[in-house]
PDB file of C-alpha atoms in Angstrom:
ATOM      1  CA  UNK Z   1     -42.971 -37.554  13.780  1.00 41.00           C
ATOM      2  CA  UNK Z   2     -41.251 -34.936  11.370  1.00 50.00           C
ATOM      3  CA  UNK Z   3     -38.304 -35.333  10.281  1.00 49.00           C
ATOM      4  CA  UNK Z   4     -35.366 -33.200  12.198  1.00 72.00           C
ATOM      5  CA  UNK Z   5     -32.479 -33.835   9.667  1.00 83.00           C
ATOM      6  CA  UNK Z   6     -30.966 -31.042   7.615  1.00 85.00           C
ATOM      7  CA  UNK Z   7     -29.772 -30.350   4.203  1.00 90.00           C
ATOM      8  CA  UNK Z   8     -26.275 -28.856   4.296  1.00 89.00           C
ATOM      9  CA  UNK Z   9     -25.798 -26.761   0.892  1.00 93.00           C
ATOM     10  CA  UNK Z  10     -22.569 -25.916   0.014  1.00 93.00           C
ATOM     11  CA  UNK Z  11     -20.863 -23.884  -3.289  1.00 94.00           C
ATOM     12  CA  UNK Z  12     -17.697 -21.333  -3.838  1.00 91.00           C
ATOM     13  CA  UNK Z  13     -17.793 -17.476  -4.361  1.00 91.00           C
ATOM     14  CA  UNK Z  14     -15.467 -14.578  -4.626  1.00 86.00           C
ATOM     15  CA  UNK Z  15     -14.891 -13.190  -0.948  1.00 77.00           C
ATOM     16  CA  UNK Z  16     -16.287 -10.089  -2.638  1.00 77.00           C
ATOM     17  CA  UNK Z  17     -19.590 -11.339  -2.237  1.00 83.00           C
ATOM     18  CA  UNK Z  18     -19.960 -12.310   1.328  1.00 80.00           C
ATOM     19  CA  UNK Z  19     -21.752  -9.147   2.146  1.00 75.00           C
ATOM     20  CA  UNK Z  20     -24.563  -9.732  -0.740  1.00 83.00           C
ATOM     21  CA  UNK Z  21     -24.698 -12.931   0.286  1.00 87.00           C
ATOM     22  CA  UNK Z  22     -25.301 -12.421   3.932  1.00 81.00           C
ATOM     23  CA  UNK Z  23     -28.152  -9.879   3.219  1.00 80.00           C
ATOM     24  CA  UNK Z  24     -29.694 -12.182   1.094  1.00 87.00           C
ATOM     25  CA  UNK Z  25     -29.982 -14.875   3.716  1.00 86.00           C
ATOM     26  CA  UNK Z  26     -30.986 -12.279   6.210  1.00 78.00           C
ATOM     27  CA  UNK Z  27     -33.983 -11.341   4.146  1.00 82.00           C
ATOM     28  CA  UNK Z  28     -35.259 -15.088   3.593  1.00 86.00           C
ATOM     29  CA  UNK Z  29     -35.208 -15.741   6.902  1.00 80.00           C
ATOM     30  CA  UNK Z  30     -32.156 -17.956   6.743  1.00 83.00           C
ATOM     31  CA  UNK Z  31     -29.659 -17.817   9.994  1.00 73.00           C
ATOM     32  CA  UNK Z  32     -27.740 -20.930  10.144  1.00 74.00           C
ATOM     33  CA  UNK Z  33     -24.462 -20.499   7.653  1.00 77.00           C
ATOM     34  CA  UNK Z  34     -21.186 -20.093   7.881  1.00 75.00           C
ATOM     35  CA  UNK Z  35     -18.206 -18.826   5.526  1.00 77.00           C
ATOM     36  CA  UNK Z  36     -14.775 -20.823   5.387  1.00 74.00           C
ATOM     37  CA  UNK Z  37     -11.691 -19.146   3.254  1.00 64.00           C
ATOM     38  CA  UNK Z  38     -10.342 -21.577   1.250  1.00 59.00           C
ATOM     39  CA  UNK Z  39      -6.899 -22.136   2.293  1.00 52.00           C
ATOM     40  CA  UNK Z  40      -5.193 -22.365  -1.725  1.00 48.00           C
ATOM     41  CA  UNK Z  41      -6.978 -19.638  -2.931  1.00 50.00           C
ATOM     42  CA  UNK Z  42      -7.346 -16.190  -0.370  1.00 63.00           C
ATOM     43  CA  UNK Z  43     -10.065 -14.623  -2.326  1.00 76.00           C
ATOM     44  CA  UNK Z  44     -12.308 -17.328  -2.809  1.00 81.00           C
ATOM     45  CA  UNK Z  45     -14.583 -18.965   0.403  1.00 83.00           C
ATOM     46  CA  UNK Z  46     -16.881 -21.861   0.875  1.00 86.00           C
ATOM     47  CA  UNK Z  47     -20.510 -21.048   2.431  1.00 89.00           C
ATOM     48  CA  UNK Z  48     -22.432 -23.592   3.771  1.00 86.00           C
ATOM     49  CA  UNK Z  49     -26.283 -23.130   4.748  1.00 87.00           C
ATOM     50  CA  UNK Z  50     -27.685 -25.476   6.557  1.00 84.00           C
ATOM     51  CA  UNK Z  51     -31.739 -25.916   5.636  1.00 87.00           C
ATOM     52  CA  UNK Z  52     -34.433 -28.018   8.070  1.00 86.00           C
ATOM     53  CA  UNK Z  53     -35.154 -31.077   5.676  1.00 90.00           C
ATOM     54  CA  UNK Z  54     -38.775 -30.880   6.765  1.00 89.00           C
ATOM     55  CA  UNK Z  55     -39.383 -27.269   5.695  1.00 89.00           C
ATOM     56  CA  UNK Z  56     -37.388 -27.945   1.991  1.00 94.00           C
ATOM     57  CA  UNK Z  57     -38.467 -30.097  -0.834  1.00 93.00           C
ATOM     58  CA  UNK Z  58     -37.266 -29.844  -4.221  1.00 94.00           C
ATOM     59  CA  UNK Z  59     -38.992 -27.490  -5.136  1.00 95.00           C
ATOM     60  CA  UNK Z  60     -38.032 -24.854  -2.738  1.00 95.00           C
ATOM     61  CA  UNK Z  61     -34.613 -26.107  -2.590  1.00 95.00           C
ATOM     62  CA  UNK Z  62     -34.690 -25.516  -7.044  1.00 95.00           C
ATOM     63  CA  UNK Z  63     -35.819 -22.066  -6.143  1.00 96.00           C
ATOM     64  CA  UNK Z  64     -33.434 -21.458  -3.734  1.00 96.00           C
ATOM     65  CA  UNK Z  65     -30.713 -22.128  -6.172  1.00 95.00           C
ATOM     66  CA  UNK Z  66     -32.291 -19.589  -8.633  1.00 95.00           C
ATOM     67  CA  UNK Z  67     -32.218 -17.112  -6.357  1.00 95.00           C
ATOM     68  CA  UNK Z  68     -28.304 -17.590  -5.349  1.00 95.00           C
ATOM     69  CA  UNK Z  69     -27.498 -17.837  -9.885  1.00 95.00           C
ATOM     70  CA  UNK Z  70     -28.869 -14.691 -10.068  1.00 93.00           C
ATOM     71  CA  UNK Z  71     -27.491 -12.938  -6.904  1.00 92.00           C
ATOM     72  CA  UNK Z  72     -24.330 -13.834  -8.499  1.00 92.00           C
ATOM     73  CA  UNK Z  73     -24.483 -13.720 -11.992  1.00 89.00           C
ATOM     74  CA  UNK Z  74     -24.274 -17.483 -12.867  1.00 88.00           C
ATOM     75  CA  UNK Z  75     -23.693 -18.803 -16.309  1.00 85.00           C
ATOM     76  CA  UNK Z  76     -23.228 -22.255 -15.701  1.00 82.00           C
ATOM     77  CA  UNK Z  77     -24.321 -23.952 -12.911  1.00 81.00           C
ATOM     78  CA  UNK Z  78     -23.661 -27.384 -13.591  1.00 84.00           C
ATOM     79  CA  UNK Z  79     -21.510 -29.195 -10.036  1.00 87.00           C
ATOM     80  CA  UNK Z  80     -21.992 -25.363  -8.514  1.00 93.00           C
ATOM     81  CA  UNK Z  81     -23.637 -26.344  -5.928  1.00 95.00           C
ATOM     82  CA  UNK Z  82     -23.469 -29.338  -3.211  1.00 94.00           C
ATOM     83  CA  UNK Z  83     -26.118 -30.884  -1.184  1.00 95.00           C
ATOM     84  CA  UNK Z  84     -25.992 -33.190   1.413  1.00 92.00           C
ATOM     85  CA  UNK Z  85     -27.990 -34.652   4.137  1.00 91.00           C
ATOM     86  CA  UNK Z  86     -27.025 -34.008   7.440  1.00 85.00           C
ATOM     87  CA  UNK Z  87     -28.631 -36.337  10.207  1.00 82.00           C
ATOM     88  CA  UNK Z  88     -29.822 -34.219  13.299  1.00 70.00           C
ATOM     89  CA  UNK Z  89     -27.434 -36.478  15.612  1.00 64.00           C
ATOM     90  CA  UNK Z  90     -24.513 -35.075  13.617  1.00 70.00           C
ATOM     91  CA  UNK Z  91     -26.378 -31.320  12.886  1.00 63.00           C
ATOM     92  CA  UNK Z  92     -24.576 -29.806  15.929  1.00 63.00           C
ATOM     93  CA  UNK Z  93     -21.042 -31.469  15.015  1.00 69.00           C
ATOM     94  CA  UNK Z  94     -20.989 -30.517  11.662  1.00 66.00           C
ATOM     95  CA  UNK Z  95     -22.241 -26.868  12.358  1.00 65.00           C
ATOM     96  CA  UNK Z  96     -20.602 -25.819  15.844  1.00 70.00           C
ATOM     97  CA  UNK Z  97     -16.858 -26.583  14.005  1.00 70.00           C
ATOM     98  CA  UNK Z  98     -17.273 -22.956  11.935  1.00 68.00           C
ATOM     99  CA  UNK Z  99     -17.801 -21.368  14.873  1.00 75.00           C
ATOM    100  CA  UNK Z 100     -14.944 -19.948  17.440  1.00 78.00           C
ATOM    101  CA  UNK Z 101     -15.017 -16.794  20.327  1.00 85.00           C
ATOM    102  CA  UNK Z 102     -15.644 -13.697  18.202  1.00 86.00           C
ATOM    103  CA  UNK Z 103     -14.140 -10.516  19.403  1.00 89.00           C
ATOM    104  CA  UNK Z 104     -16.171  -6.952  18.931  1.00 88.00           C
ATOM    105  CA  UNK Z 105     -14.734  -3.661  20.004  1.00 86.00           C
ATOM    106  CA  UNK Z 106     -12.768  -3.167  22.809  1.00 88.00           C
ATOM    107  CA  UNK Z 107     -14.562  -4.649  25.322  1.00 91.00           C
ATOM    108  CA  UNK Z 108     -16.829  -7.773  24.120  1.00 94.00           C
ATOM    109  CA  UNK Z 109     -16.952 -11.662  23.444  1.00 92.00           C
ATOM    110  CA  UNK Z 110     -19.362 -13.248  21.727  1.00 91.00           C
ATOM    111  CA  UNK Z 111     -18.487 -16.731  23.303  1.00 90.00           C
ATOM    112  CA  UNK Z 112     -20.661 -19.937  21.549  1.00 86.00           C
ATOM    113  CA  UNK Z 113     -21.859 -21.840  24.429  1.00 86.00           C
ATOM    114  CA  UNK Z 114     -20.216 -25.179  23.870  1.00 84.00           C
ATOM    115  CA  UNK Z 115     -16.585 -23.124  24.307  1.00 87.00           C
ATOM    116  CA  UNK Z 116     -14.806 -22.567  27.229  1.00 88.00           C
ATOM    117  CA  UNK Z 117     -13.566 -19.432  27.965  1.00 88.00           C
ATOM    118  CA  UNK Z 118      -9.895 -18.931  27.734  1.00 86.00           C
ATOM    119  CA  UNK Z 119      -7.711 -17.004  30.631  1.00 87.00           C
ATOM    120  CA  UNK Z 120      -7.060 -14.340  28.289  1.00 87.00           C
ATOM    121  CA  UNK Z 121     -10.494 -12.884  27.873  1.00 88.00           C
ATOM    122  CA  UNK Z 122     -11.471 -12.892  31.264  1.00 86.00           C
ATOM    123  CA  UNK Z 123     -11.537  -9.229  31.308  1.00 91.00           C
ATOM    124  CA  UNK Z 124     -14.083  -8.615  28.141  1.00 92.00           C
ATOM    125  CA  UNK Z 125     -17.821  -8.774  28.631  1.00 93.00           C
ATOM    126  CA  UNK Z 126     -18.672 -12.069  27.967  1.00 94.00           C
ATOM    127  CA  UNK Z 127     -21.622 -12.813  26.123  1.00 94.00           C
ATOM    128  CA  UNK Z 128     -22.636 -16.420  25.887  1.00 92.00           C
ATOM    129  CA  UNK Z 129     -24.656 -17.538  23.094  1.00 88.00           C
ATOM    130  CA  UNK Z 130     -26.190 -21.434  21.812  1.00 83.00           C
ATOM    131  CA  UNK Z 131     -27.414 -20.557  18.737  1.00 67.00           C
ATOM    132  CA  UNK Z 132     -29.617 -23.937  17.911  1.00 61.00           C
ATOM    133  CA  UNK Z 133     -31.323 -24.292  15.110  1.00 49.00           C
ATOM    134  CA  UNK Z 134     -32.624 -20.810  13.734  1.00 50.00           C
ATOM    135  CA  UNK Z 135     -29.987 -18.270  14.374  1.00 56.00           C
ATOM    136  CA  UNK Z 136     -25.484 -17.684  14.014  1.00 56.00           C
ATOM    137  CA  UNK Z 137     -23.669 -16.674  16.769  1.00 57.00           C
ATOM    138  CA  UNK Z 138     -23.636 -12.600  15.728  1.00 60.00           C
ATOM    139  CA  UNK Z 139     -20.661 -12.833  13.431  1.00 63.00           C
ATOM    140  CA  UNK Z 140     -23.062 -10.531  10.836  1.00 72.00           C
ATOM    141  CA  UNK Z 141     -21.349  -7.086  10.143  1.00 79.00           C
ATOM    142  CA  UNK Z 142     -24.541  -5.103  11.469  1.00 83.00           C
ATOM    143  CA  UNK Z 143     -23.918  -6.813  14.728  1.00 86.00           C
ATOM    144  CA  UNK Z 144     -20.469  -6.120  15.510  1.00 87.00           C
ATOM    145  CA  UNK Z 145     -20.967  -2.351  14.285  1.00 91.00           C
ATOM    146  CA  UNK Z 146     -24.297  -2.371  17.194  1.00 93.00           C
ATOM    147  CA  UNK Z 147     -22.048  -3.733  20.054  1.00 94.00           C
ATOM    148  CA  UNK Z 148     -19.307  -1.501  18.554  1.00 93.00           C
ATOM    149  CA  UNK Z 149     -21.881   1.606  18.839  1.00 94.00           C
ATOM    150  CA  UNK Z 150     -23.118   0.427  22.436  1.00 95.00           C
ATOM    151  CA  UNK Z 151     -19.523  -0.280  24.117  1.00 93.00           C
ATOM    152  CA  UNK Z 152     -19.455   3.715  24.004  1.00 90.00           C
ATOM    153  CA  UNK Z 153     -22.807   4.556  25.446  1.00 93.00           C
ATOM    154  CA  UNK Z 154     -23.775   4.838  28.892  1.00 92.00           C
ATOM    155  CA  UNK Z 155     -26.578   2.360  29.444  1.00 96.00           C
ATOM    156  CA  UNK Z 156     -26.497   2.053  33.525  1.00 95.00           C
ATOM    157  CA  UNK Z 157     -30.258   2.517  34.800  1.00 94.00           C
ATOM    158  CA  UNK Z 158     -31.844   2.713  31.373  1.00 97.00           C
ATOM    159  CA  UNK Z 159     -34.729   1.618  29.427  1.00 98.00           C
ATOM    160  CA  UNK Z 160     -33.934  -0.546  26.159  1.00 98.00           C
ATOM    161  CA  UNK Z 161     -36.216  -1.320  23.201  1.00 98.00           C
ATOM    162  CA  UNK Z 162     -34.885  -4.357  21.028  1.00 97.00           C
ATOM    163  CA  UNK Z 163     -36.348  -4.901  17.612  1.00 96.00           C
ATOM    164  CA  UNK Z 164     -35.524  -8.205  15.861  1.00 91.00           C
ATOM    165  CA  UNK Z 165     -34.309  -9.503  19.006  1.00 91.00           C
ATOM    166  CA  UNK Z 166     -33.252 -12.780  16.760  1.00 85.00           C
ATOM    167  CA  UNK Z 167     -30.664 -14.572  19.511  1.00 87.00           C
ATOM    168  CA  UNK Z 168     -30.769 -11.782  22.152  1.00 93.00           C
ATOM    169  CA  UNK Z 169     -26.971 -10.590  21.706  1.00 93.00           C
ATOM    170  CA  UNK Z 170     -28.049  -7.448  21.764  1.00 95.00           C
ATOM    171  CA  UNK Z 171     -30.274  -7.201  24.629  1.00 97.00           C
ATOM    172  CA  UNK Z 172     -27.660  -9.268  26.716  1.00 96.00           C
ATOM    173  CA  UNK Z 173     -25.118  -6.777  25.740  1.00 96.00           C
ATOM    174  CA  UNK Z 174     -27.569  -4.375  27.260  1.00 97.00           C
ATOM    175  CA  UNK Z 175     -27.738  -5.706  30.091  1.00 97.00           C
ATOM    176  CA  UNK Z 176     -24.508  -6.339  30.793  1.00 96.00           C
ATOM    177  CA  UNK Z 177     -23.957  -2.911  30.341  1.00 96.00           C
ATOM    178  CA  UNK Z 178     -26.235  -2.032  32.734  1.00 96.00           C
ATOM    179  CA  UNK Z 179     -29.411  -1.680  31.365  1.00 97.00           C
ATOM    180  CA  UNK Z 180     -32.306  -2.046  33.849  1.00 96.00           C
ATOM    181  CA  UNK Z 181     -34.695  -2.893  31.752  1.00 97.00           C
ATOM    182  CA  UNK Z 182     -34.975  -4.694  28.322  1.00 98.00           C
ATOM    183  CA  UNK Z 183     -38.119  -5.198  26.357  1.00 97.00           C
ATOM    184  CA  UNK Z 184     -37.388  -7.700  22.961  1.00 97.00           C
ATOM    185  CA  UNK Z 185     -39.387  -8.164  20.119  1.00 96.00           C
ATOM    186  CA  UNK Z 186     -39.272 -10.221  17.120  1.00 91.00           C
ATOM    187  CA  UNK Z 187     -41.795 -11.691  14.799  1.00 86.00           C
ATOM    188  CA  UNK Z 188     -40.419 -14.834  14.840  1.00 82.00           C
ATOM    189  CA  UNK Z 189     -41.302 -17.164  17.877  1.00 81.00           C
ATOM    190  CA  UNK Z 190     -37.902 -19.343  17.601  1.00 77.00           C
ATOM    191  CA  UNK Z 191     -36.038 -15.781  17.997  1.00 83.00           C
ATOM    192  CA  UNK Z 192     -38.346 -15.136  21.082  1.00 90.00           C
ATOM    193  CA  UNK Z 193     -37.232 -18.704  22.366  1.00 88.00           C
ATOM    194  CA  UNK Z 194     -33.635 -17.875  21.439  1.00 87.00           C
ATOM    195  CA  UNK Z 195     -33.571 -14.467  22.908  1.00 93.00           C
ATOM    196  CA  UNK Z 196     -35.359 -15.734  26.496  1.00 95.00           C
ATOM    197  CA  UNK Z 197     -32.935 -19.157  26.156  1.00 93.00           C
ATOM    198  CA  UNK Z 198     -29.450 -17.067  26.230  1.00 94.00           C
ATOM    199  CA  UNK Z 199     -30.895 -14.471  28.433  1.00 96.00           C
ATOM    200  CA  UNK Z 200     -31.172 -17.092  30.906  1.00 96.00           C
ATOM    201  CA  UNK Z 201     -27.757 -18.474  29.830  1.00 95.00           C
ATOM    202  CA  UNK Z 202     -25.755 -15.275  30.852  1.00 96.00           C
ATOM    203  CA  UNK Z 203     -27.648 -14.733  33.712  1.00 97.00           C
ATOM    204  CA  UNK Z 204     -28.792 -17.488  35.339  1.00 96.00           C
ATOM    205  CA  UNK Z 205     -32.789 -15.838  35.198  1.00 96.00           C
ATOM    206  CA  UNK Z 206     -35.050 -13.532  33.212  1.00 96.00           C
ATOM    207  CA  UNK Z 207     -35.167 -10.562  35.528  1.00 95.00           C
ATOM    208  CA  UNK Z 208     -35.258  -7.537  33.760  1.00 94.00           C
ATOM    209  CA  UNK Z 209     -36.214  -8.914  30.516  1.00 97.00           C
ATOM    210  CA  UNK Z 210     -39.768  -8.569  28.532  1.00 97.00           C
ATOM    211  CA  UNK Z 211     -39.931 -10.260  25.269  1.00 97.00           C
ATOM    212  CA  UNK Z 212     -42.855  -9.987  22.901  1.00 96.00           C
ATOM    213  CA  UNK Z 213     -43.973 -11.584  19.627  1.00 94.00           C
ATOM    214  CA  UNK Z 214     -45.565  -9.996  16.872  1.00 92.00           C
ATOM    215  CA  UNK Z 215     -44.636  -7.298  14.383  1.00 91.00           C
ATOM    216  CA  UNK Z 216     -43.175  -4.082  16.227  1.00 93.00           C
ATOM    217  CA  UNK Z 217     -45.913  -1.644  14.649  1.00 91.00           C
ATOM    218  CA  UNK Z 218     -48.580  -3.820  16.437  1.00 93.00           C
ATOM    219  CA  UNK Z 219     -46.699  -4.954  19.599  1.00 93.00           C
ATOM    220  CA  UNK Z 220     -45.696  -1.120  20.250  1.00 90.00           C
ATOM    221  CA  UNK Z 221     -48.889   0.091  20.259  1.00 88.00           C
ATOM    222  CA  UNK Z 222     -51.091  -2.775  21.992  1.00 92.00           C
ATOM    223  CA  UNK Z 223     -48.660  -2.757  24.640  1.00 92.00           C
ATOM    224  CA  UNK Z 224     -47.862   0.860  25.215  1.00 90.00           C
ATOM    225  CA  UNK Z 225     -44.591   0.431  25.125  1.00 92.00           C
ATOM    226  CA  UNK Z 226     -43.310   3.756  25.237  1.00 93.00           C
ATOM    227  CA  UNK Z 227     -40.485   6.344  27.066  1.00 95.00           C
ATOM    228  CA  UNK Z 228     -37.140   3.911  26.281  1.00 97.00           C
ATOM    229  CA  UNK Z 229     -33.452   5.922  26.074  1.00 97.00           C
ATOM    230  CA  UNK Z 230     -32.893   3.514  23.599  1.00 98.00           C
ATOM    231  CA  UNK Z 231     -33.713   1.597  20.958  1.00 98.00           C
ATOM    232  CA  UNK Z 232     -32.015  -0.943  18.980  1.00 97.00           C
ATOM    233  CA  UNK Z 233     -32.924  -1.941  15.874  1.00 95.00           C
ATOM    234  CA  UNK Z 234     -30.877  -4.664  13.417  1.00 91.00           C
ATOM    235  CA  UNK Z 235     -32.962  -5.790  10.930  1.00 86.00           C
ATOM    236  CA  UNK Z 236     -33.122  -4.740   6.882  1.00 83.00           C
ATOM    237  CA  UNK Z 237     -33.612  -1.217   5.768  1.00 86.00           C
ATOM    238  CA  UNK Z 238     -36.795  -1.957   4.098  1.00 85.00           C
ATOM    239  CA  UNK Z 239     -38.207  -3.477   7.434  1.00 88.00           C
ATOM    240  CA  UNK Z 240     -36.816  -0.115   9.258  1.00 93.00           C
ATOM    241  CA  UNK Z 241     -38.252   2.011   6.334  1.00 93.00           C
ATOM    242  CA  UNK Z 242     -42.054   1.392   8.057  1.00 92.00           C
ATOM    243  CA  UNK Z 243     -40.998   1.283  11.781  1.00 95.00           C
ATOM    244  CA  UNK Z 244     -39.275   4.807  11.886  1.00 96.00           C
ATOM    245  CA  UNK Z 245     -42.645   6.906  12.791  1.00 95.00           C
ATOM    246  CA  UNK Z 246     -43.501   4.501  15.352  1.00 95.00           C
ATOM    247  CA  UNK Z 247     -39.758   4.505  16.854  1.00 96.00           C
ATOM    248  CA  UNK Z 248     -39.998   8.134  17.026  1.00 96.00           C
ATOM    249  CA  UNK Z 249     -42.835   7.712  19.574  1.00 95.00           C
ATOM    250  CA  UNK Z 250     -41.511   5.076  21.765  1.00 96.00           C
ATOM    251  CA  UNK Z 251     -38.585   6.963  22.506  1.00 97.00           C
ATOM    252  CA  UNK Z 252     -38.427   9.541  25.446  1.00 95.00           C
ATOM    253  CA  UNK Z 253     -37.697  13.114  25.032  1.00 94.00           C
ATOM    254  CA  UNK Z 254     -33.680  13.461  23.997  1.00 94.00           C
ATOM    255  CA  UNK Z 255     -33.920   9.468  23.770  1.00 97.00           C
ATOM    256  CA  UNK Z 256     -31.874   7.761  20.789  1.00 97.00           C
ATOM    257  CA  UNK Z 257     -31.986   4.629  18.656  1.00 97.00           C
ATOM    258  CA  UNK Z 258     -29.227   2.872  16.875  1.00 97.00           C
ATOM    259  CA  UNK Z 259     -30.064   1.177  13.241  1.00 96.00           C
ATOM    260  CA  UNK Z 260     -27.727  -1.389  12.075  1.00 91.00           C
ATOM    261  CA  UNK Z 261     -28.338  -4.157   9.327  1.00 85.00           C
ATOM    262  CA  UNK Z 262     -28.181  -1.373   6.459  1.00 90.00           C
ATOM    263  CA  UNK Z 263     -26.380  -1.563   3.276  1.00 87.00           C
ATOM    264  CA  UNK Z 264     -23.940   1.762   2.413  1.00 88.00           C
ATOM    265  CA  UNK Z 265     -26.052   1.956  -0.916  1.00 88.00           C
ATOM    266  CA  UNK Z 266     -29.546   2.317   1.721  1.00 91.00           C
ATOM    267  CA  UNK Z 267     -27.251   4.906   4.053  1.00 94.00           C
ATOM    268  CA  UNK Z 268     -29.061   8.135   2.068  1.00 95.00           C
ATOM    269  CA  UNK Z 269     -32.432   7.257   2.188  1.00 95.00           C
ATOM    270  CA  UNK Z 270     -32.712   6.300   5.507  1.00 96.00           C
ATOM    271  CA  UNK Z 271     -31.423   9.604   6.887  1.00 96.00           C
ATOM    272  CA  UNK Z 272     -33.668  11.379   4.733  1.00 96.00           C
ATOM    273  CA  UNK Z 273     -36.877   9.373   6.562  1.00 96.00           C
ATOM    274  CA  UNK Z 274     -34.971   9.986   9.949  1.00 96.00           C
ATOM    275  CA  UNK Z 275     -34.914  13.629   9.657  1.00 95.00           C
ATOM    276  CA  UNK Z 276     -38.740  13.857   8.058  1.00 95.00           C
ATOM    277  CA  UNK Z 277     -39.608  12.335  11.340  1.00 95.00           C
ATOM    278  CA  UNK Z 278     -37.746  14.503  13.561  1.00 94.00           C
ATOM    279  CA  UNK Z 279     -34.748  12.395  14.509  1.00 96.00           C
ATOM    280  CA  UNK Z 280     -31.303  14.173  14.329  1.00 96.00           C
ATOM    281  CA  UNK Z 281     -28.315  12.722  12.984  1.00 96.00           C
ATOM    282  CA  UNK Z 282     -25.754  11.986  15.605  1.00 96.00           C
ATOM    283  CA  UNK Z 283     -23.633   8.816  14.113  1.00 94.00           C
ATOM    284  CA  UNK Z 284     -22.577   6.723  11.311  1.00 96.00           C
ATOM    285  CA  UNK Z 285     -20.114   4.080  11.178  1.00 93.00           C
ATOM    286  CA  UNK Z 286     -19.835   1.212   8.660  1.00 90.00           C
ATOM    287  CA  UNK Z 287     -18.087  -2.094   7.914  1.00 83.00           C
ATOM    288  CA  UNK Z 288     -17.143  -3.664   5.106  1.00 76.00           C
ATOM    289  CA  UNK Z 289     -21.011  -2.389   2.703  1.00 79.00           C
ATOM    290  CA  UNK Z 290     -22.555  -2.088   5.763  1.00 86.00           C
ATOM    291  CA  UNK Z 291     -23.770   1.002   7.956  1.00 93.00           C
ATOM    292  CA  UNK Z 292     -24.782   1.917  11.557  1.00 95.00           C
ATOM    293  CA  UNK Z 293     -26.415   5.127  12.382  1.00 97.00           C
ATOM    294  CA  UNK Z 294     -27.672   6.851  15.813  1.00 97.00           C
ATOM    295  CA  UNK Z 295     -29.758   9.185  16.122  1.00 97.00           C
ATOM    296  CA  UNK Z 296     -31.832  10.928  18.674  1.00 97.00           C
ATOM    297  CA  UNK Z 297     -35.238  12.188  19.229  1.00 95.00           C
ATOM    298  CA  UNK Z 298     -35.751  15.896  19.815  1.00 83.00           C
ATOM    299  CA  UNK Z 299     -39.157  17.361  20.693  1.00 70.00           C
ATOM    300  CA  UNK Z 300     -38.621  21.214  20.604  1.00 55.00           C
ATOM    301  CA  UNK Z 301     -36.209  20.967  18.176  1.00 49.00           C
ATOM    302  CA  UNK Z 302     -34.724  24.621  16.811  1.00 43.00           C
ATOM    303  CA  UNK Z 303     -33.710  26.042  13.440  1.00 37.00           C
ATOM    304  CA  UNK Z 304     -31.023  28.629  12.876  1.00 37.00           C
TER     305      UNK Z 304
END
């Protein structure tokens, strides 16, 4: 039987670099991490990545380093970085201690499931999450700046699209916002597992929920998945680049899609692509390097 221990990498940056850092491990695929501020020193924090033992030998774990020296401009590397083996019995202790109830917007909680809910946030839309092995609890910048986005949109009796479902936040926020009916993709199966797992956590069944696996181009078209008010879509820029045309079409008329998980210095060209395809600009909002825009889909659209 493989092997379910873990590697737990740690080193130190400048808080500077979080952002970099977090798109970084977005783009290899890497969700389980967590950022600590040093207590002596306020501009400096601690990551820690924890890596599957069975899917990283030296090799990739040499790599891995290389990538991280030249993210951040390395010269010497020597005691930079830490790694330790973490056995799976003491995975979830050693992990779940980063994590505490994350507050987004006025109205949300992104609660981790092994926390119980204090008296004063009875009155925010809770939104349970167990993260497990492949995904955080939503603490990423694009995330907040979604639920941020959605708190202020009437979703009651609507049709939602979710691409890059990853752990589902988004769809559950959906729902609790009255959504009546969610369809989830991701490429990954573990985020399809996630995604259907809290579903089921927050409401106690899977009514109302379609989840499908494959790349969106492919799983929008085989499936006629068309007509939704809205889409949601928090994944990279370069991912988004390619899905835009096909977005366009699964809207309805006057429908509109929210893209999150795009860096301020990405901001320009993805409006440009929006408005080739007929999408008008209705939003942007950003945190820290990070943007959010909304747009919507106009058929007949006029010129002045």
């Amino acid at each position: 039987m493989a092997t379910k221990d873990w590697y737990k990498l740690t080193f130190q940056i400048e808080s500077d670099k979080e952002e970099i850092i977090i798109w970084k491990l977005n783009e290899l695929g890497i969700f389980s991490f967590s950022f600590e501020y040093l207590i002596k020193t306020e501009n400096r924090e601690e990551v820690n990545i924890w890596l599957p033992i069975n899917e990283w030998d030296e090799i990739s774990r040499g790599d891995f380093e290389e990538i991280i020296i030249k993210l951040l401009n390395i010269n010497n590397s020597n005691k930079f970085f830490e790694w330790i083996i973490i056995k799976e019995e003491d995975w979830l202790t050693s992990w779940k201690k980063y994590w505490a109830p994350e507050l987004v917007g006025n109205h949300f909680l992104i609660l981790p499931c092994w926390i119980n809910l204090n008296e004063k946030f009875k009155d925010k839309q809770i939104i349970k999450i167990d993260p497990g092995a492949a995904f955080g609890t939503g603490s990423h910048p694009s995330t907040y700046l979604c639920l941020e986005k959605m708190e202020n949109i009437l979703f009651s009796d609507k049709k939602v699209l979710d691409i890059g479902s990853g752990s589902g936040i988004l769809s559950i926020a959906a729902r609790l916002l009255g959504a009546k009916e969610v369809c989830a993709i991701d490429n990954d199966y573990l985020a399809i597992n996630s995604t259907n797992s809290n579903f089921q956590l927050n409401f106690g069944n899977l009514n109302n929920l379609s989840t499908y696996l494959g790349p969106f181009n492919e799983i929008v078209f085989k499936n006629q998945l068309n007509k939704f008010d809205f889409v949601l879509c928090n994944i990279l820029a370069e991912v988004i680049k390619e899905m835009i045309p096909n977005i366009y079409k699964s809207l309805r008329s006057n429908g509109e899609v929210i893209f999150s998980g795009i860096l301020n210095s990405q901001k320009d060209e993805i409006i440009k692509i929006l408005i080739q395809n007929n999408l008008q600009l209705l939003d942007v909002s950003s945190k820290k390097d990070w943007v959010c825009i909304a747009a919507r889909k106009e058929n007949n659209r006029t010129y002045a």
